[in-house]
Tab-separated table of C-alpha atoms in Angstrom:
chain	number	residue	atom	x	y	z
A	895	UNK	CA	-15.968	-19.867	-15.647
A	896	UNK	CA	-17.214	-16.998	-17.244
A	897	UNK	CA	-18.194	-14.236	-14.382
A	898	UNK	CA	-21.311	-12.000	-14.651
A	899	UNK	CA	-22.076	-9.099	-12.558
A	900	UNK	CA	-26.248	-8.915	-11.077
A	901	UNK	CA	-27.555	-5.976	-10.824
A	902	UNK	CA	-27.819	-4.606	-7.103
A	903	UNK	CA	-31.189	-4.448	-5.500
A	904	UNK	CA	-32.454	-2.091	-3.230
A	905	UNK	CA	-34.845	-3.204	-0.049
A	906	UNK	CA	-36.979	-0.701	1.181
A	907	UNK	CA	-38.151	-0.122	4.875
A	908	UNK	CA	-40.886	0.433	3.947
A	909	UNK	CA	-41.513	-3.087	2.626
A	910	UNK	CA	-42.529	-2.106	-0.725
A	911	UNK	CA	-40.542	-5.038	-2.660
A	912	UNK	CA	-36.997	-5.084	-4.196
A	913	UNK	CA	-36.096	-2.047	-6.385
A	914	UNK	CA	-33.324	-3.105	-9.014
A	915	UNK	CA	-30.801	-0.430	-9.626
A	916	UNK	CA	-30.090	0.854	-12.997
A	917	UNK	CA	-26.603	0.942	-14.208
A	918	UNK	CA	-25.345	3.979	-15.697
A	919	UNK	CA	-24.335	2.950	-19.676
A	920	UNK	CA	-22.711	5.232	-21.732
A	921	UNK	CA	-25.238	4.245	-24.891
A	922	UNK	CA	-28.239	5.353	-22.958
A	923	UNK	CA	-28.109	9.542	-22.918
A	924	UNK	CA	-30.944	9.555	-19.979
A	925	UNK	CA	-27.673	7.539	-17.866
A	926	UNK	CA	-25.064	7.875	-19.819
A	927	UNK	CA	-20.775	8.081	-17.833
A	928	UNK	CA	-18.048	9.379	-19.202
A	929	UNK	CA	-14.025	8.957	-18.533
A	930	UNK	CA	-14.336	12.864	-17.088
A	931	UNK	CA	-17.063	11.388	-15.314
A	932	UNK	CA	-14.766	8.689	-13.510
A	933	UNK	CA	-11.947	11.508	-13.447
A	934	UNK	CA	-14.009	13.942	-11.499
A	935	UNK	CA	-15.159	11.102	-9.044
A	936	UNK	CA	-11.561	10.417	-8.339
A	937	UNK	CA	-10.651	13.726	-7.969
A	938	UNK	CA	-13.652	14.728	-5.465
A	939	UNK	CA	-14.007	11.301	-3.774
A	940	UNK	CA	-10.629	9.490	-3.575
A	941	UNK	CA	-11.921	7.055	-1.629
A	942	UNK	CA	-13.606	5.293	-3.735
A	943	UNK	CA	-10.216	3.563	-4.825
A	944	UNK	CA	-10.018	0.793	-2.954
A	945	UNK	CA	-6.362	1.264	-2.401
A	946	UNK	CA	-5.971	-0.504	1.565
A	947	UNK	CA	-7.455	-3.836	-0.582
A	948	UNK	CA	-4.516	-3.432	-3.229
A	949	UNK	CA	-1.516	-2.021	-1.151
A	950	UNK	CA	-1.423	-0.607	1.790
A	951	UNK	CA	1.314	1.732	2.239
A	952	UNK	CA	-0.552	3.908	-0.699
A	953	UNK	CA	-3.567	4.324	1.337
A	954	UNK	CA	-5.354	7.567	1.799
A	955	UNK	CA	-3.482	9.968	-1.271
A	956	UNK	CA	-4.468	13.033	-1.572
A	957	UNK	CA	-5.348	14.483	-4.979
A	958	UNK	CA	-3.312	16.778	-6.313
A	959	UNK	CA	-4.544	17.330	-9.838
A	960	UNK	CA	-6.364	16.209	-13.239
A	961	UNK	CA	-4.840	16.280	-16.711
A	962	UNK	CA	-1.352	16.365	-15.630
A	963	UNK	CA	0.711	16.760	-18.557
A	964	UNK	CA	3.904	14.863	-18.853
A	965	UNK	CA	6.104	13.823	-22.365
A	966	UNK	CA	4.130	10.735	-22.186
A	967	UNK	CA	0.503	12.100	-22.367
A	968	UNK	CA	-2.090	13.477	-20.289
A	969	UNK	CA	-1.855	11.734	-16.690
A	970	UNK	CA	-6.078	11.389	-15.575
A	971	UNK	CA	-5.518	12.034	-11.651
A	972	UNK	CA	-2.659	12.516	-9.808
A	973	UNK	CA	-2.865	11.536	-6.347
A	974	UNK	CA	-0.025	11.526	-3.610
A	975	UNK	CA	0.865	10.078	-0.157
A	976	UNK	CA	1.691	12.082	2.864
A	977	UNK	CA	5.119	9.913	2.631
A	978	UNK	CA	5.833	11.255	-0.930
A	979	UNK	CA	4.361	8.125	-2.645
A	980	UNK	CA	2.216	8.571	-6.118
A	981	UNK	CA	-0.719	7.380	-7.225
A	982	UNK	CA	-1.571	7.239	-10.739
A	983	UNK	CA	-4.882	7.212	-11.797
A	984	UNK	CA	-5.798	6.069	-15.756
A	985	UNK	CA	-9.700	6.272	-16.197
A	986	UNK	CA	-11.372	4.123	-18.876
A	987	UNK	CA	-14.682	2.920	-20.337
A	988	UNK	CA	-14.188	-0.749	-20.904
A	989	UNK	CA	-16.459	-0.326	-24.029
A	990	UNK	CA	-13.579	1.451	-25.457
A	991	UNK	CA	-11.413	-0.378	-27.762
A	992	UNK	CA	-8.444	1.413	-25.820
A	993	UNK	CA	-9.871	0.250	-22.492
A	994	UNK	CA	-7.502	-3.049	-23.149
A	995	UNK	CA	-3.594	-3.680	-23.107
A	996	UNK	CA	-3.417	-0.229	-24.747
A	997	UNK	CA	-4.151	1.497	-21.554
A	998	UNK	CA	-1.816	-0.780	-19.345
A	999	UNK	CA	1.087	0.017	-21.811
A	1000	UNK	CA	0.094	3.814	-21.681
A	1001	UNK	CA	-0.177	4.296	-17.616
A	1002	UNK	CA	3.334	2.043	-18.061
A	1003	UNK	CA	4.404	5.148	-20.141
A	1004	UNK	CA	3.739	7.570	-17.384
A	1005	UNK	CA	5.598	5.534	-15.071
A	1006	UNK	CA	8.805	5.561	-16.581
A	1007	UNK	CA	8.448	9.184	-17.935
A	1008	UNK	CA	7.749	10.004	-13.855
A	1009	UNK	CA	11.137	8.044	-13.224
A	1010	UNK	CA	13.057	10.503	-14.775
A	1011	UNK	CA	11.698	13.555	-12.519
A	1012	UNK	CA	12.305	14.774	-8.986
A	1013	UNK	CA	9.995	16.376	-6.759
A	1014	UNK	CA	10.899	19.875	-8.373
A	1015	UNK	CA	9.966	18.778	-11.664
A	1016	UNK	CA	6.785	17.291	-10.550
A	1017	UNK	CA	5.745	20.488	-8.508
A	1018	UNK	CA	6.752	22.725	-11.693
A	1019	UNK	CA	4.150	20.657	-13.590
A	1020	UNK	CA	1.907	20.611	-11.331
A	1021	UNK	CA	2.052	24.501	-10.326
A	1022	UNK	CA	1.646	25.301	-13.928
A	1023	UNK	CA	-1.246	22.885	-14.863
A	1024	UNK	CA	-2.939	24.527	-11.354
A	1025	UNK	CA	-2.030	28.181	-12.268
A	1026	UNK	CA	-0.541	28.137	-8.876
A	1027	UNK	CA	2.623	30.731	-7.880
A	1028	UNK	CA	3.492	28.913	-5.153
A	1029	UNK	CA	4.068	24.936	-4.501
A	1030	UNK	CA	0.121	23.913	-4.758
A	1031	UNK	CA	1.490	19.868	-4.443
A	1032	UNK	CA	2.276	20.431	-1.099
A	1033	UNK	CA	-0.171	22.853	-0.521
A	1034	UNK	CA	-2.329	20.111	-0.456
A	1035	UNK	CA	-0.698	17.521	0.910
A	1036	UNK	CA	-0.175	20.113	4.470
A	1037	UNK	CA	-3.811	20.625	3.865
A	1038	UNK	CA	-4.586	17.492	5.352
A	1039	UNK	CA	-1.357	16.481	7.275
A	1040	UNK	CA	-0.097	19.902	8.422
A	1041	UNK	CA	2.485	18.329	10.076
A	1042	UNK	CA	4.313	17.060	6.966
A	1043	UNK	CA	8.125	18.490	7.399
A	1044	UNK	CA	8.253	20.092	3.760
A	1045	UNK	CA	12.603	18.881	3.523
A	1046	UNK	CA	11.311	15.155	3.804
A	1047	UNK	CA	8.265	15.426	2.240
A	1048	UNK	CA	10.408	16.740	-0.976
A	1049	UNK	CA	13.188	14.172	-0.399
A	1050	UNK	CA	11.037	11.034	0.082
A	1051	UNK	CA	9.160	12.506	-3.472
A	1052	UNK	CA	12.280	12.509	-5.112
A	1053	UNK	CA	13.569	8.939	-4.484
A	1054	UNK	CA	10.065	7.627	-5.055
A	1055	UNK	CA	9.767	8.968	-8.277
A	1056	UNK	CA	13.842	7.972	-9.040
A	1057	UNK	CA	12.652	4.390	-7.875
A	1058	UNK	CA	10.078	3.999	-9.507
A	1059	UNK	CA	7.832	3.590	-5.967
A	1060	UNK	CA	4.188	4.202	-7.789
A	1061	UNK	CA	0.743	2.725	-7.670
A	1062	UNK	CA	-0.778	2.390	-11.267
A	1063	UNK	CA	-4.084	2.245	-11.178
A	1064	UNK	CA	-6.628	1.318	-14.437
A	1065	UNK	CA	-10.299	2.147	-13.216
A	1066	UNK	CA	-13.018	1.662	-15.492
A	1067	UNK	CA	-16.862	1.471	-15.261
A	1068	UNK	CA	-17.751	-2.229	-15.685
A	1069	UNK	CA	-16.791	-5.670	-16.389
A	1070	UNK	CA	-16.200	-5.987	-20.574
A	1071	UNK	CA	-14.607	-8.484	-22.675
A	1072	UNK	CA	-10.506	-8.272	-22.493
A	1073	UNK	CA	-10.408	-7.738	-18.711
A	1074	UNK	CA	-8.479	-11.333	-18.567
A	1075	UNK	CA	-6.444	-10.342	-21.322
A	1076	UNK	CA	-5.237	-7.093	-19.161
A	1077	UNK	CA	-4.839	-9.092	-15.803
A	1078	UNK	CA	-2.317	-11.480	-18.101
A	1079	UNK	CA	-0.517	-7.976	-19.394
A	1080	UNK	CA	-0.120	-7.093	-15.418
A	1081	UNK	CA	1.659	-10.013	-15.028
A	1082	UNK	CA	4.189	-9.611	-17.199
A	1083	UNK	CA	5.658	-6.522	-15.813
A	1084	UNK	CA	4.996	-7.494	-12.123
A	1085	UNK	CA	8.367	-7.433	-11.394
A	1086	UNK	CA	8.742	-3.607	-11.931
A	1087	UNK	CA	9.007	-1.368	-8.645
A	1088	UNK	CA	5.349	-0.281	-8.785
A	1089	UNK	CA	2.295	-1.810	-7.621
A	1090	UNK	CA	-0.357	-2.157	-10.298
A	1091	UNK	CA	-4.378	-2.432	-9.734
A	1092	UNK	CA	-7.178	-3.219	-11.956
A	1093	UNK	CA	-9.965	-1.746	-10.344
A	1094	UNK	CA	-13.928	-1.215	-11.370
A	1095	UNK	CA	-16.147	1.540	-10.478
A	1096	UNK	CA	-19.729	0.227	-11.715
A	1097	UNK	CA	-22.511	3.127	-11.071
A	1098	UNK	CA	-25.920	2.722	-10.548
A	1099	UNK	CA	-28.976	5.077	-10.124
A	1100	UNK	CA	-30.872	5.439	-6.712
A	1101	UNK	CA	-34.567	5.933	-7.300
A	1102	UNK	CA	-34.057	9.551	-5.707
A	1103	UNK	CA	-31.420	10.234	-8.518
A	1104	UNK	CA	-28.540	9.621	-6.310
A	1105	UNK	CA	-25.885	7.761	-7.946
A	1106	UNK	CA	-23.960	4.363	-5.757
A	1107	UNK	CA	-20.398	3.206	-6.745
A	1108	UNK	CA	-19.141	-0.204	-6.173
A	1109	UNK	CA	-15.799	-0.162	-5.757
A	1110	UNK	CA	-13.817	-3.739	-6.797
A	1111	UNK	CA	-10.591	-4.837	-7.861
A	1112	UNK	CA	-10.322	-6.779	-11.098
A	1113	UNK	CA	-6.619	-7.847	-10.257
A	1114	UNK	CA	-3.321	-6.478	-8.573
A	1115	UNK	CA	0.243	-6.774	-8.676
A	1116	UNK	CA	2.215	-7.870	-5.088
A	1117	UNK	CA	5.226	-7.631	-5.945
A	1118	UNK	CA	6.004	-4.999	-3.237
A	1119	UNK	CA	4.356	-7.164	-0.719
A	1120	UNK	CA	7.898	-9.236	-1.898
A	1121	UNK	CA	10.320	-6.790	-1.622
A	1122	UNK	CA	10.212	-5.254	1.536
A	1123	UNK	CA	10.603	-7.956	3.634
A	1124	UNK	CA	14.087	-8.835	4.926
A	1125	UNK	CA	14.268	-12.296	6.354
A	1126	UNK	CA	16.532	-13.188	8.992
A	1127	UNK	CA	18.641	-16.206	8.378
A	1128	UNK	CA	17.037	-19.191	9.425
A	1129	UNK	CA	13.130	-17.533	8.875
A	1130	UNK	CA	10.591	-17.519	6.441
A	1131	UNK	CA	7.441	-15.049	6.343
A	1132	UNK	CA	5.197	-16.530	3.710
A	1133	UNK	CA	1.303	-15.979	3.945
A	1134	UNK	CA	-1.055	-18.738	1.920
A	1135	UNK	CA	-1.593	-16.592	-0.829
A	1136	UNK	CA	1.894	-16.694	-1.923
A	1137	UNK	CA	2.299	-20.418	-1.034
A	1138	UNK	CA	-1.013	-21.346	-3.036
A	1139	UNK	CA	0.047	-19.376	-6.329
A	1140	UNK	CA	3.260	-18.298	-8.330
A	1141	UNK	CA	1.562	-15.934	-10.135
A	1142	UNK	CA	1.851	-12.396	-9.239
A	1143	UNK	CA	-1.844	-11.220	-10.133
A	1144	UNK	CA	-3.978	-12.014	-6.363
A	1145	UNK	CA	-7.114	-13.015	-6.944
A	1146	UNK	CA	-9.853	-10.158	-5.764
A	1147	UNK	CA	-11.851	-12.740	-3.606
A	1148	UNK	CA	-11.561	-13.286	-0.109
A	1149	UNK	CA	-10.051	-16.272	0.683
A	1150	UNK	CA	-11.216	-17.947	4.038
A	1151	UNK	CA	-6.996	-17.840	4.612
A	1152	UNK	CA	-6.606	-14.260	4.200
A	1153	UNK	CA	-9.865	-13.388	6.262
A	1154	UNK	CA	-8.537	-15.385	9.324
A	1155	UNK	CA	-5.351	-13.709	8.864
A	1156	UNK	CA	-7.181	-10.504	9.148
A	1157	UNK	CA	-9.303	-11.313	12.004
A	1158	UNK	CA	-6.010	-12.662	13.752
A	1159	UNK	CA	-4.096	-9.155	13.073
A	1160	UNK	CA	-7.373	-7.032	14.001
A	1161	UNK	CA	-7.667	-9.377	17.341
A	1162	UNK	CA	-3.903	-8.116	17.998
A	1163	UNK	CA	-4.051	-4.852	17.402
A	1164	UNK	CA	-7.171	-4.516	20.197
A	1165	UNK	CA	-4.431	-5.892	22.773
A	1166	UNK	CA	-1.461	-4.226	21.839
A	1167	UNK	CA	-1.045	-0.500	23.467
A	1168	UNK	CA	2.205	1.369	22.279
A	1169	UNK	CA	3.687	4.162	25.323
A	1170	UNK	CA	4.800	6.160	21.992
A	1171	UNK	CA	2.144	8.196	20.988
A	1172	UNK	CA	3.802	9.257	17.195
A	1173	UNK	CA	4.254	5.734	16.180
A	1174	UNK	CA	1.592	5.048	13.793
A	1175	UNK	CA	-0.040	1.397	14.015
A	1176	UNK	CA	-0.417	-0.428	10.994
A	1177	UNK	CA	-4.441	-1.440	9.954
A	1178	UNK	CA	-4.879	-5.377	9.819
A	1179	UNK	CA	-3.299	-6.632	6.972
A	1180	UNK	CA	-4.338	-9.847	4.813
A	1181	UNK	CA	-1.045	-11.290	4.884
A	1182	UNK	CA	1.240	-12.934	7.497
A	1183	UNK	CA	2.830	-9.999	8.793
A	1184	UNK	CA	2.376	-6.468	9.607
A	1185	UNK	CA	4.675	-3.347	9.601
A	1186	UNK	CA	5.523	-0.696	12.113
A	1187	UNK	CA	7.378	2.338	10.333
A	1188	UNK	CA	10.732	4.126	11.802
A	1189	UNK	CA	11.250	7.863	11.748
A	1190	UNK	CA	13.815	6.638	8.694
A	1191	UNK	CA	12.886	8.660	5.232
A	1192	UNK	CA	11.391	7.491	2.428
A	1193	UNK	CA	10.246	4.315	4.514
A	1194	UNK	CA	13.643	2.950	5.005
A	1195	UNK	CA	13.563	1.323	8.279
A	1196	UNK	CA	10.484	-0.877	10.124
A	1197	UNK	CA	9.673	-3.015	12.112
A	1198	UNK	CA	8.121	-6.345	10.523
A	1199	UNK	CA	5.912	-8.362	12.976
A	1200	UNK	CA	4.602	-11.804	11.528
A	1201	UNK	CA	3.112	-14.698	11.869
A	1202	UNK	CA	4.812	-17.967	10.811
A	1203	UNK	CA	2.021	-20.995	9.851
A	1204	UNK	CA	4.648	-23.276	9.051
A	1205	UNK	CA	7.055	-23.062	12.303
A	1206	UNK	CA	3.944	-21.915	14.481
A	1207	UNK	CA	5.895	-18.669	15.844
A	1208	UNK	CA	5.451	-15.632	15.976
A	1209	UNK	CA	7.824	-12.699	15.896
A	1210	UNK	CA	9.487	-9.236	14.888
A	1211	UNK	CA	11.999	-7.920	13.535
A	1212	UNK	CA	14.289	-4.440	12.432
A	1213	UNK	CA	13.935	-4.483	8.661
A	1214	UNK	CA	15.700	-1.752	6.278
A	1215	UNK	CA	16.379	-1.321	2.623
A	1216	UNK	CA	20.543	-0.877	1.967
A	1217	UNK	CA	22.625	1.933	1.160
A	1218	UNK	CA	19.509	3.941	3.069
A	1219	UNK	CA	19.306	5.986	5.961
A	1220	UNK	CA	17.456	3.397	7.448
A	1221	UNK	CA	20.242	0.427	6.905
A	1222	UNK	CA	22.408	3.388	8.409
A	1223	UNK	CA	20.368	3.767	11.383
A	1224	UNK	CA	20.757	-0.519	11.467
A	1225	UNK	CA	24.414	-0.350	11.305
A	1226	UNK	CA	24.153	2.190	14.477
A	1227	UNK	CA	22.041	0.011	16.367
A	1228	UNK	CA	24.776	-3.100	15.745
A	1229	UNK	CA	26.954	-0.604	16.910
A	1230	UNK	CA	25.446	-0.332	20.510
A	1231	UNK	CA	23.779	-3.695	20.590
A	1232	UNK	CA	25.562	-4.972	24.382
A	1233	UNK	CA	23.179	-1.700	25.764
A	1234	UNK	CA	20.601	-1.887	23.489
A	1235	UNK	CA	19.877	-6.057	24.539
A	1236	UNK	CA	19.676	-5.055	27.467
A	1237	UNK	CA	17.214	-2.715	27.099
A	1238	UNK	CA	15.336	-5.191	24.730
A	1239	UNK	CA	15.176	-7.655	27.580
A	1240	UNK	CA	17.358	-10.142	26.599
A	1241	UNK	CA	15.850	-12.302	24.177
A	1242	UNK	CA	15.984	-10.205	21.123
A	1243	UNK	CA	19.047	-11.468	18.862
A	1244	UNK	CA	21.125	-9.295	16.653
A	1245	UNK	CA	21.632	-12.077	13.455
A	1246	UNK	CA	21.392	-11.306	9.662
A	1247	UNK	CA	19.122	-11.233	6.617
A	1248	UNK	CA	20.121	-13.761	4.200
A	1249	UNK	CA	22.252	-11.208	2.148
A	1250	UNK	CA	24.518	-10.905	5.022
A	1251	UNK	CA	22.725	-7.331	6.881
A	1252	UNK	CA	22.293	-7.188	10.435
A	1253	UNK	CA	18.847	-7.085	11.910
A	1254	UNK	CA	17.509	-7.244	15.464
A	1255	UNK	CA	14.478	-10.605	16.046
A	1256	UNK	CA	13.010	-11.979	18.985
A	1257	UNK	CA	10.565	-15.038	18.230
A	1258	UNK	CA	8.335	-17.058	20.824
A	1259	UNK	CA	6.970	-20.800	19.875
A	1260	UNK	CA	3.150	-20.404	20.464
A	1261	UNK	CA	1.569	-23.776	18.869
A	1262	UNK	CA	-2.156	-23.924	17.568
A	1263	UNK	CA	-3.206	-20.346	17.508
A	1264	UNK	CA	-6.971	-21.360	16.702
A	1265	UNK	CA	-6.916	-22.268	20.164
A	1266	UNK	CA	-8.140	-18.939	22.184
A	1267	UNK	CA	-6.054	-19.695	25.241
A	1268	UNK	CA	-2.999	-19.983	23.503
A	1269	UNK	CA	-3.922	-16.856	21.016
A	1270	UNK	CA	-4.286	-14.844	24.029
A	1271	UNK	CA	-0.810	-15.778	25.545
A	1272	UNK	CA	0.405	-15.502	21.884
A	1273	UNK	CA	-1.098	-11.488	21.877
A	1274	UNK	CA	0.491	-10.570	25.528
A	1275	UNK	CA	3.746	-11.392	24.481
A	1276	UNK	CA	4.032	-9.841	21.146
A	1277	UNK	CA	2.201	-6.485	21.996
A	1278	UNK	CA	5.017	-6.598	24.966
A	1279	UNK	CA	7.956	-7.210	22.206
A	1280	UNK	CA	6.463	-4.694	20.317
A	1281	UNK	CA	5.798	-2.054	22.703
A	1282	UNK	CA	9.705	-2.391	23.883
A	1283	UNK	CA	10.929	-2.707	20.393
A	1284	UNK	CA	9.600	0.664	19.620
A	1285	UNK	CA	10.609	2.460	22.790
A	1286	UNK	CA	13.929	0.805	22.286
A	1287	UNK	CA	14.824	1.550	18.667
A	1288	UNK	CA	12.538	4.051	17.245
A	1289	UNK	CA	14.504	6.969	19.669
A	1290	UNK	CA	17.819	5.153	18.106
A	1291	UNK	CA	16.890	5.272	14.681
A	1292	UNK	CA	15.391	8.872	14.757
A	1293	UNK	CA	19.284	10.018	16.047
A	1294	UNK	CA	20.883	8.022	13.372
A	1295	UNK	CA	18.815	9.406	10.666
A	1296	UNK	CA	19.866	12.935	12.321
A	1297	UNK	CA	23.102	11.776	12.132
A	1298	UNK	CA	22.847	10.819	8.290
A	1299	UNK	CA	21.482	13.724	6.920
A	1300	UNK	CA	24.558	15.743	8.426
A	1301	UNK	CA	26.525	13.645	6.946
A	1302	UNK	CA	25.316	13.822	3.371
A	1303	UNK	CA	24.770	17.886	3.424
């Protein structure tokens, strides 16, 4: 089915009729956009990517730059997490015979050029295309979050760039011929490190002369939403969107699955009150599971709380990528797990991914969830596991890190 885009109206108050709003077109000179046009919106306004929608754990960057100049090419906007993650930002007029594969192969050009730098080389760059003595990058970044250690800010950086850990993002200014063609392109490389999002900024004009953005995404890779889950033996976290298709481009629409799954997480998260006031509570996710970060660097440890359809359970669990502080800070808590039980209040298990890792769980059978008796029993317990979970292990994995980092210097 071929899709079309309508053009917005606007209703009045004062009753005078439906106004239709005039998209900006780059062949009309009285309304014409630009790629510096996009550029500068990105740079000024951010939030018009609709980054929470594509992945998460990218959400709210900071811009650092435009016209960021690498081996590679000119990068458009530069953005970057408080946690050291990038966002790259390629800007494109889909009337543009570039505005195709071309540009997904060029912002894949940036990526890997990025994978060979450190957070010194990207501040270097950076500093010099800012005419900035000093370290402008995270100048910034402590602009907003002033409480961003600068040691851990640079070391997360570093082994997100080394990893590969980016969010690609194509925005353009409308819906044009080829947009399938680029979705199909995504999906061939969807099983790189990065996250990938197709996203359209259509403009219109305001009868005042204001201009409105509509922020949408086209398409988006998940294949981080795949990778950062470590499954206890004997569980499976699997939301409907991955059971409904293999492919790794999600389609943009709401499904009526992933909307309940929202409402569910947003129900939970009004019931669950955390005694730690620096752990930072996840926003409702459209998936089956949500997760709670450790004090572990570059994201290494969290705790993953879910939702199982299939089994009708719910649970948690102490996830952690290997060879990381965080699976450090895993082994530690294996090491003292007859005190920490205890603590946990004796249901949590210590048991192991299916590669063989330890990790800590604690599950509870709830039945129907739809049913508002049983979703409110459901919520108790689980904002009680998770509440004790992170007075229990977040203190534990802080000291472990501590202990880490003394190790390695």
């Amino acid at each position: 089915m071929t899709r079309q885009q309508c053009v917005p109206l606007l209703l009045t108050s004062s009753g005078g009729g439906a106004v239709p709003l005039l998209p900006l077109r780059q062949d009309d000179p009285n309304r014409r956009l630009s790629e510096a046009d996009i550029q500068a919106l990105v740079q000024a306004h951010p939030a018009v990517l609709p980054i929470r929608e594509i992945d998460p754990i990218f959400a709210d960057p900071i811009p650092i730059c435009t016209e960021l100049s690498t081996s590679a090419g000119l990068i458009d906007n530069l953005l970057v997490t408080s946690t050291g993650l990038p966002v790259i930002v390629e800007c494109k007029l889909w009337k543009n015979p570039e505005g195709r594969r071309e540009v997904v192969a060029q912002i894949l050009d940036y990526a890997k050029e990025l994978c060979r730098w450190s957070s010194a080389d990207l501040q270097r760059v950076v500093r010099q295309r800012l005419g900035h003595s000093k370290n402008p990058l995270l100048e910034r970044v402590q602009a907003q979050y002033p409480l961003v250690d600068e040691t851990a800010f640079n070391d997360a950086l570093t082994a997100n760039l080394r990893r590969g850990r980016f969010l690609l993002l194509i925005v353009g200014d409308g819906i044009r011929e080829g947009v399938e063609a680029i979705a199909e392109y995504l999906q061939d490389h969807a099983g790189l490190h990065f996250t990938m999002g197709l996203v359209e900024l259509p403009f219109y004009v305001l009868p005042s002369g204001d201009r409105i953005v509509v922020p949408r995404v086209l398409a988006r890779t998940v294949n981080v939403i795949r990778t950062v889950i470590d499954v206890p033996e004997g569980y499976m976290v699997r939301s409907q969107e991955d059971l409904s298709s293999e492919s790794s481009i999600a389609d943009p629409e709401r499904t009526a699955l992933s909307d309940a799954q929202q409402r569910f997480w947003s129900e939970f998260l009004q019931v669950l009150k955390l005694d730690d006031p620096e752990q930072q509570i996840p926003r409702p996710a459209r998936q089956g599971y949500l997760g709670f970060m450790m004090p572990a660097p570059s994201g290494s440890s969290w705790l993953t709380v879910y939702r199982d359809f299939n089994r009708r359970e719910i649970g948690l669990f102490l996830s952690s990528h290997r060879n990381t502080a965080g699976s450090y800070a895993m082994q530690a808590v294996a090491e003292q797990w007859d005190d920490i039980r205890l603590l946990l209040g004796g249901t949590a298990k210590l048991t192991s991914t299916r590669d063989g890792r330890d990790t800590v769980t604690d599950t509870l059978s709830t039945g129907f969830l739809d049913q508002a008796d049983v979703r409110r029993i459901a919520f108790a317990w689980l904002a009680e596991r998770v509440n004790t979970f992170v007075n229990v292990l977040r203190p534990r994995v802080r000291s472990a890190v501590a202990d880490y980092r003394s190790r390695e210097s």
